[in-house]
GROMACS .gro file of C-alpha atoms in nm:
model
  213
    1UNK     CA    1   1.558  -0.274   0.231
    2UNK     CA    2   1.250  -0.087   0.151
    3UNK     CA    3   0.914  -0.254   0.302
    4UNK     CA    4   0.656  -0.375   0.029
    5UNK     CA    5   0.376  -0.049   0.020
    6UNK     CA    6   0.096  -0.277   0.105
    7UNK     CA    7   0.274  -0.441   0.453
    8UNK     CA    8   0.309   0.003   0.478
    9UNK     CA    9  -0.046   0.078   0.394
   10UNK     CA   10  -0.188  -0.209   0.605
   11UNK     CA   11  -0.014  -0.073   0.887
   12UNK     CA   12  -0.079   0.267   0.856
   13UNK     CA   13  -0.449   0.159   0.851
   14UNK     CA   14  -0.382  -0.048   1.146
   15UNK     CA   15  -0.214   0.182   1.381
   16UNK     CA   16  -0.138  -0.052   1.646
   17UNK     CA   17  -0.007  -0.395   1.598
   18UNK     CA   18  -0.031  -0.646   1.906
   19UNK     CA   19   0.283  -0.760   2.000
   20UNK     CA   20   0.272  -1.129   2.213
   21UNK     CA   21   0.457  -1.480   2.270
   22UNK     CA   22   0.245  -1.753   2.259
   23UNK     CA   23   0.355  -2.055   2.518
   24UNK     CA   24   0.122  -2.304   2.367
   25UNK     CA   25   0.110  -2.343   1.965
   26UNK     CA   26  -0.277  -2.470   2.050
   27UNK     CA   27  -0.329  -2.102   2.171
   28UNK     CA   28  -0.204  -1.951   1.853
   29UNK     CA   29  -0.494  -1.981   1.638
   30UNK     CA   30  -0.760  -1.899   1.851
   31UNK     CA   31  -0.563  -1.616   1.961
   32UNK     CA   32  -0.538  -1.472   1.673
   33UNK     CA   33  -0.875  -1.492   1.577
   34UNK     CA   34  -1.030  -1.301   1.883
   35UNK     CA   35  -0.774  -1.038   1.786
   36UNK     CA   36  -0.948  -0.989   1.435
   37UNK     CA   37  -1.261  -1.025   1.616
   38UNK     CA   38  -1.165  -0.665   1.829
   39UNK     CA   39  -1.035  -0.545   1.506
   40UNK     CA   40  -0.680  -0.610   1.537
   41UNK     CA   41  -0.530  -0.754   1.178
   42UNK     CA   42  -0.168  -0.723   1.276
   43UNK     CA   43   0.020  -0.868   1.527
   44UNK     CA   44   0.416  -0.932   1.629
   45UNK     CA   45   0.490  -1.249   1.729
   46UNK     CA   46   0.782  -1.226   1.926
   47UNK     CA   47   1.008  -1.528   1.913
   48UNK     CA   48   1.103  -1.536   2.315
   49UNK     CA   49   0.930  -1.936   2.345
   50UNK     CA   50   0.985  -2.251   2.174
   51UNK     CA   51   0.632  -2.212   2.053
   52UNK     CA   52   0.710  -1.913   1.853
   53UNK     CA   53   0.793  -2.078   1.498
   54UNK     CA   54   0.501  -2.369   1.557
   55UNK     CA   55   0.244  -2.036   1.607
   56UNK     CA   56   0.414  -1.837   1.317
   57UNK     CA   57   0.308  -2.175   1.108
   58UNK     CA   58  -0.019  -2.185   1.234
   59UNK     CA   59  -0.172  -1.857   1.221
   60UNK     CA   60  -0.050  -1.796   0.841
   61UNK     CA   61  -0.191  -2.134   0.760
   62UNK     CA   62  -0.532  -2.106   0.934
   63UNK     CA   63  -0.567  -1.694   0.987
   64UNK     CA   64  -0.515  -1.551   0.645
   65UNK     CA   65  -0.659  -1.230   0.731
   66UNK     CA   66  -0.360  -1.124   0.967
   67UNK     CA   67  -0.083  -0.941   0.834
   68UNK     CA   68   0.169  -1.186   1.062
   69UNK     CA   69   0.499  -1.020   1.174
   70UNK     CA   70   0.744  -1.177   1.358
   71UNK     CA   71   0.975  -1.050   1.674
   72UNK     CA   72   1.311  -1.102   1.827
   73UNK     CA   73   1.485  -1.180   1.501
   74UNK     CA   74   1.847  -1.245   1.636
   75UNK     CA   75   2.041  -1.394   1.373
   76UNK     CA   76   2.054  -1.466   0.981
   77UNK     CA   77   1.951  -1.863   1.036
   78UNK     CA   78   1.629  -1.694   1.225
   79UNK     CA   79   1.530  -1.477   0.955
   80UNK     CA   80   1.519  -1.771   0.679
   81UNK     CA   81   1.319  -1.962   0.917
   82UNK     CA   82   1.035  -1.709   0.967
   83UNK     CA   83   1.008  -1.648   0.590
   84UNK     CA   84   1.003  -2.032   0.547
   85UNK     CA   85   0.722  -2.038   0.851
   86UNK     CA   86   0.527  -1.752   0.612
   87UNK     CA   87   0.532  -1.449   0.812
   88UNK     CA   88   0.470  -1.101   0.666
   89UNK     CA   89   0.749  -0.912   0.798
   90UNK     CA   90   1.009  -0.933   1.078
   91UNK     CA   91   1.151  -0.693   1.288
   92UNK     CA   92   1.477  -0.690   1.575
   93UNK     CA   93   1.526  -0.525   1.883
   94UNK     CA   94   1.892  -0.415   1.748
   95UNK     CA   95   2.060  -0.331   1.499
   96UNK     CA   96   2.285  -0.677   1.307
   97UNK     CA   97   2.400  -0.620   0.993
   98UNK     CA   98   2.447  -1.017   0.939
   99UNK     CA   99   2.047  -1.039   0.986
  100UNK     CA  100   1.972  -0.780   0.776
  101UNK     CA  101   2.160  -0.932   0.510
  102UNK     CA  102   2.034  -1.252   0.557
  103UNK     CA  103   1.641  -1.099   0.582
  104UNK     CA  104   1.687  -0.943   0.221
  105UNK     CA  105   1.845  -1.262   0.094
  106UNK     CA  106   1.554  -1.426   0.209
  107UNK     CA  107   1.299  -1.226   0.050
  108UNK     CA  108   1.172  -1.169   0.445
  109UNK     CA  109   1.100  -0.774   0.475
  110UNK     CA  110   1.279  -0.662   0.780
  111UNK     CA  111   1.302  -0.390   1.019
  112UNK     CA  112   1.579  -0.345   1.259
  113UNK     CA  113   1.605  -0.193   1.570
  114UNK     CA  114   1.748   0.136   1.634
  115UNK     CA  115   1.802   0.369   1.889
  116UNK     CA  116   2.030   0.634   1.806
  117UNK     CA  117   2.181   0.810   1.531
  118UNK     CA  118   2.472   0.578   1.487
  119UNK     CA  119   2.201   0.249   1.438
  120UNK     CA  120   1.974   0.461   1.249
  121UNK     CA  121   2.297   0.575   1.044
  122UNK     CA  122   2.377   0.144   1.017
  123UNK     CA  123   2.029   0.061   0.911
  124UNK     CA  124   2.032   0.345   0.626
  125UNK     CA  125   2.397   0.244   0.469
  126UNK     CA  126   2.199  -0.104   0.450
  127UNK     CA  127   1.909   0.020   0.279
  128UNK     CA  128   1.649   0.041   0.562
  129UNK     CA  129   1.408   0.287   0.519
  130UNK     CA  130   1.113   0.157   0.817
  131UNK     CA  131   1.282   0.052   1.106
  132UNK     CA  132   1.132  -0.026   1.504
  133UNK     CA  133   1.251   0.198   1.767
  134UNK     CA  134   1.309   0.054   2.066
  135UNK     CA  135   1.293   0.097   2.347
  136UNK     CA  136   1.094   0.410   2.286
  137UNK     CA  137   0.984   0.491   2.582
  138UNK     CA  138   1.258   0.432   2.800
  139UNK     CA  139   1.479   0.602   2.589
  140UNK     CA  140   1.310   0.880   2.582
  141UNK     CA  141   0.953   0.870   2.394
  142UNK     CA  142   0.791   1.090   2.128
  143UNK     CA  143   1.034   1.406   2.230
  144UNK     CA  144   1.352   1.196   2.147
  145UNK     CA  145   1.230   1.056   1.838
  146UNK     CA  146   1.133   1.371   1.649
  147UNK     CA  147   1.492   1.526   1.762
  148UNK     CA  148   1.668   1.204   1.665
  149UNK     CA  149   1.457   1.208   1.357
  150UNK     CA  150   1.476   1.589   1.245
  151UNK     CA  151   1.818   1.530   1.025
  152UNK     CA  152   1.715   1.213   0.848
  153UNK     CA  153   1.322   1.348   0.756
  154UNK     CA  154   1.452   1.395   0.396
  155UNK     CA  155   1.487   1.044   0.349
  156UNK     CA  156   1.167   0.949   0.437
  157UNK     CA  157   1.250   0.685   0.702
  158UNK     CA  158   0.926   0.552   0.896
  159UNK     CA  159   0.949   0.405   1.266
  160UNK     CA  160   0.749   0.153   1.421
  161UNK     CA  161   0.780   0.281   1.820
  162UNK     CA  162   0.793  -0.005   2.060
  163UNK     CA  163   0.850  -0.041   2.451
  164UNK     CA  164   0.631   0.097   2.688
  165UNK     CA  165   0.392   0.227   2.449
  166UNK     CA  166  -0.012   0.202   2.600
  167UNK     CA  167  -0.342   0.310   2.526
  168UNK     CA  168  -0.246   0.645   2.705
  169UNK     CA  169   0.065   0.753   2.513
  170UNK     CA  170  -0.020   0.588   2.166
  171UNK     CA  171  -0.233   0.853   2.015
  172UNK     CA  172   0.093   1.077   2.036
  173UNK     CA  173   0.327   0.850   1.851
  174UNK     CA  174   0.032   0.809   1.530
  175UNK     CA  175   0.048   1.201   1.514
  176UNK     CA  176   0.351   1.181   1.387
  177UNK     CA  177   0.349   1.128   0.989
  178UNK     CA  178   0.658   0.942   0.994
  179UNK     CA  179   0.471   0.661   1.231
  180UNK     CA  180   0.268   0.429   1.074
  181UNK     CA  181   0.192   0.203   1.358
  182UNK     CA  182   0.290   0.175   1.704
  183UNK     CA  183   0.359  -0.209   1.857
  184UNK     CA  184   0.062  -0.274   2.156
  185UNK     CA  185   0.191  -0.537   2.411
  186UNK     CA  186  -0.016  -0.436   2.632
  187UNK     CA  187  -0.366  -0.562   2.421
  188UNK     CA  188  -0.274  -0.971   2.464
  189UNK     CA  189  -0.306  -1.022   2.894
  190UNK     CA  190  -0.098  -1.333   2.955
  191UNK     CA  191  -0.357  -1.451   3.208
  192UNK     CA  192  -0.664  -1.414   2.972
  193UNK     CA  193  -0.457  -1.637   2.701
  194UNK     CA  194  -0.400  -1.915   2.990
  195UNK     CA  195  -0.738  -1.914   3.089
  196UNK     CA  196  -0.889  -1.933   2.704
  197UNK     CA  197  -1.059  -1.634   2.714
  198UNK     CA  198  -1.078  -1.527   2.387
  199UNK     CA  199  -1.377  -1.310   2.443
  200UNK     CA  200  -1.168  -1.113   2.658
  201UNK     CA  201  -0.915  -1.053   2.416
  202UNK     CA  202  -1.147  -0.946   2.163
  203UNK     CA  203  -1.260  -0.646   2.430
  204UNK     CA  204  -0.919  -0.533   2.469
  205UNK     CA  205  -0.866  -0.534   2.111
  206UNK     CA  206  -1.189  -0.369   2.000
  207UNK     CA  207  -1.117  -0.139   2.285
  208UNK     CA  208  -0.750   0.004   2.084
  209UNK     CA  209  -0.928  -0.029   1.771
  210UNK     CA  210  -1.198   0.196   1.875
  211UNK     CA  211  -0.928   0.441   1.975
  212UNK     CA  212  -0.741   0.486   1.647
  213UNK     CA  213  -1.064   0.486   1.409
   0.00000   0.00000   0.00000
């Protein structure tokens, strides 16, 4: 399942994409907005509330400028319903064959989650070629990807590095030509999005963007 070269070139140009869950669909749109304010035009929208599909919804509807990708894909009935919902791209924390399946039946473009060999090896007999790797900092960060990545290079995978990834170790990940874009939960403060303020957003955002252009 090869990604669509302009979801690749928009995040290459990106660099960081703001992962969040939104608790409150009425936060989705505004959020979204003070993120393209900072200079943030892609973002991960984890699925981890009931507000998750609702938000999905919104922001395609009413923020046309995001490239919208969604998170925490779990299973095949998931995948159908974030392509119906109009997101971008989805991507998994693991590595489920049924969802994968189900994602390219779907038309949804899809990255699962890997963290070894072996689910880099299952992703690749499916015909993945950009997958997330996660968690990559607890598993071992920028040293453990290039050695897990070393006998694969020829096959021009890409990886999306998520978990534990900041404004501090980020710059080391988009050295590496085989990482577009790193995922940025850190950019969307839980308490700034339950107090409304999207101003503050927009300075953490513009703060990240600043750092990778």
């Amino acid at each position: 399942m090869n990604f669509p070269t302009e979801i690749l070139d928009r995040l290459r140009k990106s660099g960081v994409v703001a992962g969040f869950s939104v608790d409150n669909v009425e936060h989705a749109i505004p959020l979204a907005k003070a993120l393209l304010a900072g200079g943030i035009d892609a973002i991960e929208l984890t699925l981890r509330t009931p507000a998750g599909l609702e938000s999905i919804k919104a922001i395609c509807d009413n923020v046309p400028d995001m490239l919208v990708g969604v998170g925490t894909i779990l299973t095949p009935e998931t995948a159908v319903e974030v392509k119906e919902a109009g997101a971008d791209f989805g991507v998994a924390p693991g590595m489920n064959p049924r969802v994968v399946r189900a994602a390219r039946e779907a038309g949804l473009p899809f990255a699962p989650g890997i963290a070894t060999p072996s689910d880099l090896e299952a992703a690749i007999e499916r015909g993945c070629r950009f997958v997330k790797f996660f968690p990559a900092e607890p598993v071992g960060g920028i040293k453990y990807l290039r050695s897990m990545a070393a006998p694969y290079q020829h096959l021009g995978i890409e990886y999306f590095p998520l978990g534990g990834i900041n404004a501090d170790n980020m710059s080391s990940y988009l050295r590496e030509p085989n990482v577009p874009a790193v995922g940025g939960s850190w950019i969307v403060q839980k308490d700034l999005v339950d107090r409304k303020d999207w101003s503050g957003i927009t300075e953490r955002a513009a703060a990240v963007f600043n750092r990778t252009n």
